[in-house]
Amino acid sequence: MESNETAPQKKQSLWQKITNTFRTKRSAQALLVVVFVALGIVGLGFSFAYTGTPSSPATTTCGARVANYTYKVPFGNAVWNQAACSLPVDSQSADYASRFWNYRNGNDLSTTGLAARNKTLTDFGFEALPSNFSRTVFNAKDANRTIQIQASVYDSNLDGTGASFSNLPKTSIPWNDAWVVGQAGDNEAVILNDQTGEIIYLAGVKKDLAAYTQCGPLFRERLCTYSVQVGRNPSGAKIDYRTYEGSTGDRGSGLSFYATLTTPEEVAAGEIRHALGMSIANTAFGPECTTAQLNTAAEGTTCGTAVAPASKFEWASKTKHSARLGGVSAELDALYTQKALIPEGSRFRLNVDDAYIENWINSRPDLKADTKKAETARIFARAMRDYGVVIVDTSGVSAIQVSGVLNPTTKTAWANLGINDISDNNLLNGLIGQDNVQLIAPPTNNCSNGTKSTFYCPYVTSSYPAVTTAPATSSTTTGTTSTTTTTTTGTTTGTTTSTTTTTQTTPPPVVVPSTMTLPGEFPVAIGWDSNLFEFRQGAALSWGASTSPKIITNYVVKKNGKVIYNGVNRVFTDFDLYAGQKYKYEFYAVDSVGNLSVPAIYERNYNCTWFGWSCSFSK
């Protein structure tokens, strides 16, 4: 209980807040405040904005609808930067679209698993560091020093290729000790040099105790990593990420970590002009198809592979789902056989029109209530239609890879686009349906060994067949195209023929979860505040259960517009209360496909008497 809660609080300056903290005998907390403020001021001195000047790819009628487009798309006219609207549909589209719908989220076929099939995580990175899988993008110009690295898992190519690979390379990388990298999964980051076009990929970045555990007590002056790679082509020469159109051997698919990654700067420009990078749970594994098995019934049923524009087969040596992902049960191993898998490099496009996208947005209360977020969702959806998604990596759930918010400037840029908290990871839920995706026929990789292949290989260039039909731009177009390509892979020849495409106009009706019931008043109770390590009075919030045709997965509570709770329980105590303030609580139910209920709202004044001993809400 706080005796200074009796008087209404006025807006205080930062210094007043600090001195007030000292007066309330929280000296240790006040000291921490001062330290964090100082670090924040130092952090403001760094600019994390990406201001590169790569050349824009060639524009087409489809997917180039914004006039005077200002964002410079990296990787030149690489195949993933080319619009997919007029590309031929693969002859196996129906089969692989079904695999995409049913299994990409790593779920079983239980009632809960089936209900989660059209969830699509957008990996903005609002999670706490230990559970943060997002990819952070930095710029070399924001570094304040250089540092050598220790590669604890895979040797690095900073000094060169071949014999120059080393776990203790001599070459340093640009670094800033204020940079933060997610600590879940592969702990990935990208450092761009927008002056030279050099790009550096970091994986497994560790600090403090985690670095000691991972890299040991020696070489403590080096940055502890799994590995750090500078972007190089298959011949070993450094690439210019602004214009290079080939493979680099990184990531699960062998594409650059930065290729297909979506940034807030391009969304702010009004359009995403490349395929979105997506990681899924059901990427293909071995046994690897032999040359004789490719383009036969064995491919994708008894053996696995990766397809162009992928340049490597990530899981060729694995033959079970559980060999790649932890926590997989025997039941999932039996379910995720070759017939459920999708080769990395596969490209899917959303087969819908503008009307479908608008209907989907209007079915989402959270998007209807926020015009900025709705526009961001619209830009992502149009990119998935015009450019599609490329399967670039393996993860536990289906996730769109974006530049994450652990970079403070990136966080601000996403906030300007309506993306503010972890609930926005559900931005694209409900967009993908059972029958509205198509598999695009793969391009041809011009392999470094002189051959051509629609399957994986290291390459400097890759290309789609020439398109003779104009792309459809009407909002209600139904069309049929037929394109045949013949590709030689060593001694293997394959033929791919497109299928009829029918654009969907109206999505299935969406029923949002029911609004929860609230008690007439929330009592103020005394409880233990684990953040302040003291007993305080707090609002004992509770709410009734919601119902939905889908599974209710969690509840979200916002206070004055900020998320304060996201979980499965229907009780929560809010200790962050001050006398004389007005609070507006909003309670949302979320179903398994990300639909939000209309909020239940509780808005009251919070007042205290008797030196803070007696507090209550009043209208």
PDB file of N, CA and C in Angstrom, residues 509-545:
ATOM      1  N   PRO A 509     -18.081 -16.792 -44.420  1.00  0.00           N
ATOM      2  CA  PRO A 509     -18.459 -15.882 -43.330  1.00  0.00           C
ATOM      3  C   PRO A 509     -17.654 -16.184 -42.077  1.00  0.00           C
ATOM      4  N   VAL A 510     -17.267 -15.131 -41.373  1.00  0.00           N
ATOM      5  CA  VAL A 510     -16.495 -15.264 -40.146  1.00  0.00           C
ATOM      6  C   VAL A 510     -17.389 -14.926 -38.968  1.00  0.00           C
ATOM      7  N   VAL A 511     -17.460 -15.824 -38.016  1.00  0.00           N
ATOM      8  CA  VAL A 511     -18.216 -15.587 -36.796  1.00  0.00           C
ATOM      9  C   VAL A 511     -17.216 -15.336 -35.683  1.00  0.00           C
ATOM     10  N   VAL A 512     -17.231 -14.141 -35.109  1.00  0.00           N
ATOM     11  CA  VAL A 512     -16.255 -13.801 -34.076  1.00  0.00           C
ATOM     12  C   VAL A 512     -16.729 -14.338 -32.739  1.00  0.00           C
ATOM     13  N   PRO A 513     -15.814 -14.518 -31.801  1.00  0.00           N
ATOM     14  CA  PRO A 513     -16.215 -14.998 -30.471  1.00  0.00           C
ATOM     15  C   PRO A 513     -17.211 -14.033 -29.809  1.00  0.00           C
ATOM     16  N   SER A 514     -17.994 -14.582 -28.924  1.00  0.00           N
ATOM     17  CA  SER A 514     -18.977 -13.759 -28.220  1.00  0.00           C
ATOM     18  C   SER A 514     -18.285 -12.839 -27.215  1.00  0.00           C
ATOM     19  N   THR A 515     -18.921 -11.709 -26.957  1.00  0.00           N
ATOM     20  CA  THR A 515     -18.395 -10.776 -25.970  1.00  0.00           C
ATOM     21  C   THR A 515     -18.572 -11.350 -24.565  1.00  0.00           C
ATOM     22  N   MET A 516     -17.534 -11.197 -23.726  1.00  0.00           N
ATOM     23  CA  MET A 516     -17.609 -11.749 -22.375  1.00  0.00           C
ATOM     24  C   MET A 516     -18.481 -10.876 -21.480  1.00  0.00           C
ATOM     25  N   THR A 517     -19.065 -11.505 -20.473  1.00  0.00           N
ATOM     26  CA  THR A 517     -19.801 -10.759 -19.454  1.00  0.00           C
ATOM     27  C   THR A 517     -18.845 -10.344 -18.344  1.00  0.00           C
ATOM     28  N   LEU A 518     -19.082  -9.148 -17.787  1.00  0.00           N
ATOM     29  CA  LEU A 518     -18.246  -8.622 -16.711  1.00  0.00           C
ATOM     30  C   LEU A 518     -19.084  -8.427 -15.466  1.00  0.00           C
ATOM     31  N   PRO A 519     -18.476  -8.522 -14.301  1.00  0.00           N
ATOM     32  CA  PRO A 519     -19.230  -8.213 -13.081  1.00  0.00           C
ATOM     33  C   PRO A 519     -19.574  -6.729 -13.047  1.00  0.00           C
ATOM     34  N   GLY A 520     -20.560  -6.386 -12.238  1.00  0.00           N
ATOM     35  CA  GLY A 520     -20.956  -4.982 -12.149  1.00  0.00           C
ATOM     36  C   GLY A 520     -19.834  -4.095 -11.662  1.00  0.00           C
ATOM     37  N   GLU A 521     -19.034  -4.589 -10.733  1.00  0.00           N
ATOM     38  CA  GLU A 521     -17.894  -3.836 -10.217  1.00  0.00           C
ATOM     39  C   GLU A 521     -16.727  -4.792  -9.995  1.00  0.00           C
ATOM     40  N   PHE A 522     -15.521  -4.290 -10.181  1.00  0.00           N
ATOM     41  CA  PHE A 522     -14.325  -5.056  -9.849  1.00  0.00           C
ATOM     42  C   PHE A 522     -13.877  -4.661  -8.443  1.00  0.00           C
ATOM     43  N   PRO A 523     -13.741  -5.622  -7.550  1.00  0.00           N
ATOM     44  CA  PRO A 523     -13.270  -5.271  -6.204  1.00  0.00           C
ATOM     45  C   PRO A 523     -11.784  -4.910  -6.217  1.00  0.00           C
ATOM     46  N   VAL A 524     -11.388  -4.103  -5.266  1.00  0.00           N
ATOM     47  CA  VAL A 524      -9.980  -3.784  -5.074  1.00  0.00           C
ATOM     48  C   VAL A 524      -9.471  -4.629  -3.921  1.00  0.00           C
ATOM     49  N   ALA A 525      -8.481  -5.459  -4.181  1.00  0.00           N
ATOM     50  CA  ALA A 525      -8.011  -6.417  -3.191  1.00  0.00           C
ATOM     51  C   ALA A 525      -6.524  -6.224  -2.941  1.00  0.00           C
ATOM     52  N   ILE A 526      -6.062  -6.665  -1.780  1.00  0.00           N
ATOM     53  CA  ILE A 526      -4.640  -6.616  -1.453  1.00  0.00           C
ATOM     54  C   ILE A 526      -3.986  -7.894  -1.941  1.00  0.00           C
ATOM     55  N   GLY A 527      -2.861  -7.757  -2.616  1.00  0.00           N
ATOM     56  CA  GLY A 527      -2.140  -8.917  -3.130  1.00  0.00           C
ATOM     57  C   GLY A 527      -0.671  -8.614  -3.273  1.00  0.00           C
ATOM     58  N   TRP A 528       0.087  -9.638  -3.617  1.00  0.00           N
ATOM     59  CA  TRP A 528       1.540  -9.510  -3.751  1.00  0.00           C
ATOM     60  C   TRP A 528       1.894  -9.111  -5.176  1.00  0.00           C
ATOM     61  N   ASP A 529       2.558  -7.976  -5.297  1.00  0.00           N
ATOM     62  CA  ASP A 529       3.024  -7.492  -6.597  1.00  0.00           C
ATOM     63  C   ASP A 529       4.446  -7.995  -6.804  1.00  0.00           C
ATOM     64  N   SER A 530       4.606  -9.007  -7.684  1.00  0.00           N
ATOM     65  CA  SER A 530       5.923  -9.606  -7.892  1.00  0.00           C
ATOM     66  C   SER A 530       6.885  -8.668  -8.596  1.00  0.00           C
ATOM     67  N   ASN A 531       6.369  -7.649  -9.278  1.00  0.00           N
ATOM     68  CA  ASN A 531       7.249  -6.694  -9.951  1.00  0.00           C
ATOM     69  C   ASN A 531       7.910  -5.744  -8.957  1.00  0.00           C
ATOM     70  N   LEU A 532       7.151  -5.342  -7.925  1.00  0.00           N
ATOM     71  CA  LEU A 532       7.678  -4.402  -6.934  1.00  0.00           C
ATOM     72  C   LEU A 532       8.104  -5.088  -5.649  1.00  0.00           C
ATOM     73  N   PHE A 533       7.845  -6.408  -5.540  1.00  0.00           N
ATOM     74  CA  PHE A 533       8.196  -7.179  -4.353  1.00  0.00           C
ATOM     75  C   PHE A 533       7.586  -6.557  -3.089  1.00  0.00           C
ATOM     76  N   GLU A 534       6.282  -6.306  -3.131  1.00  0.00           N
ATOM     77  CA  GLU A 534       5.594  -5.761  -1.984  1.00  0.00           C
ATOM     78  C   GLU A 534       4.105  -6.023  -2.135  1.00  0.00           C
ATOM     79  N   PHE A 535       3.395  -5.925  -1.005  1.00  0.00           N
ATOM     80  CA  PHE A 535       1.946  -6.050  -1.039  1.00  0.00           C
ATOM     81  C   PHE A 535       1.350  -4.717  -1.477  1.00  0.00           C
ATOM     82  N   ARG A 536       0.382  -4.795  -2.402  1.00  0.00           N
ATOM     83  CA  ARG A 536      -0.280  -3.585  -2.890  1.00  0.00           C
ATOM     84  C   ARG A 536      -1.766  -3.874  -3.083  1.00  0.00           C
ATOM     85  N   GLN A 537      -2.505  -2.787  -3.187  1.00  0.00           N
ATOM     86  CA  GLN A 537      -3.897  -2.934  -3.586  1.00  0.00           C
ATOM     87  C   GLN A 537      -3.979  -2.961  -5.107  1.00  0.00           C
ATOM     88  N   GLY A 538      -4.816  -3.833  -5.634  1.00  0.00           N
ATOM     89  CA  GLY A 538      -4.966  -3.936  -7.072  1.00  0.00           C
ATOM     90  C   GLY A 538      -6.386  -4.298  -7.444  1.00  0.00           C
ATOM     91  N   ALA A 539      -6.717  -4.089  -8.699  1.00  0.00           N
ATOM     92  CA  ALA A 539      -8.043  -4.417  -9.211  1.00  0.00           C
ATOM     93  C   ALA A 539      -8.113  -5.902  -9.521  1.00  0.00           C
ATOM     94  N   ALA A 540      -9.020  -6.593  -8.883  1.00  0.00           N
ATOM     95  CA  ALA A 540      -9.203  -8.028  -9.108  1.00  0.00           C
ATOM     96  C   ALA A 540     -10.129  -8.211 -10.311  1.00  0.00           C
ATOM     97  N   LEU A 541      -9.544  -8.299 -11.490  1.00  0.00           N
ATOM     98  CA  LEU A 541     -10.312  -8.401 -12.730  1.00  0.00           C
ATOM     99  C   LEU A 541     -10.753  -9.838 -12.964  1.00  0.00           C
ATOM    100  N   SER A 542     -11.957  -9.995 -13.447  1.00  0.00           N
ATOM    101  CA  SER A 542     -12.454 -11.324 -13.817  1.00  0.00           C
ATOM    102  C   SER A 542     -13.499 -11.137 -14.906  1.00  0.00           C
ATOM    103  N   TRP A 543     -13.724 -12.192 -15.688  1.00  0.00           N
ATOM    104  CA  TRP A 543     -14.675 -12.099 -16.787  1.00  0.00           C
ATOM    105  C   TRP A 543     -15.220 -13.481 -17.128  1.00  0.00           C
ATOM    106  N   GLY A 544     -16.389 -13.478 -17.732  1.00  0.00           N
ATOM    107  CA  GLY A 544     -17.015 -14.734 -18.104  1.00  0.00           C
ATOM    108  C   GLY A 544     -16.376 -15.354 -19.338  1.00  0.00           C
ATOM    109  N   ALA A 545     -16.690 -16.628 -19.576  1.00  0.00           N
ATOM    110  CA  ALA A 545     -16.150 -17.337 -20.728  1.00  0.00           C
ATOM    111  C   ALA A 545     -16.817 -16.855 -22.010  1.00  0.00           C
TER     112      ALA A 545
END
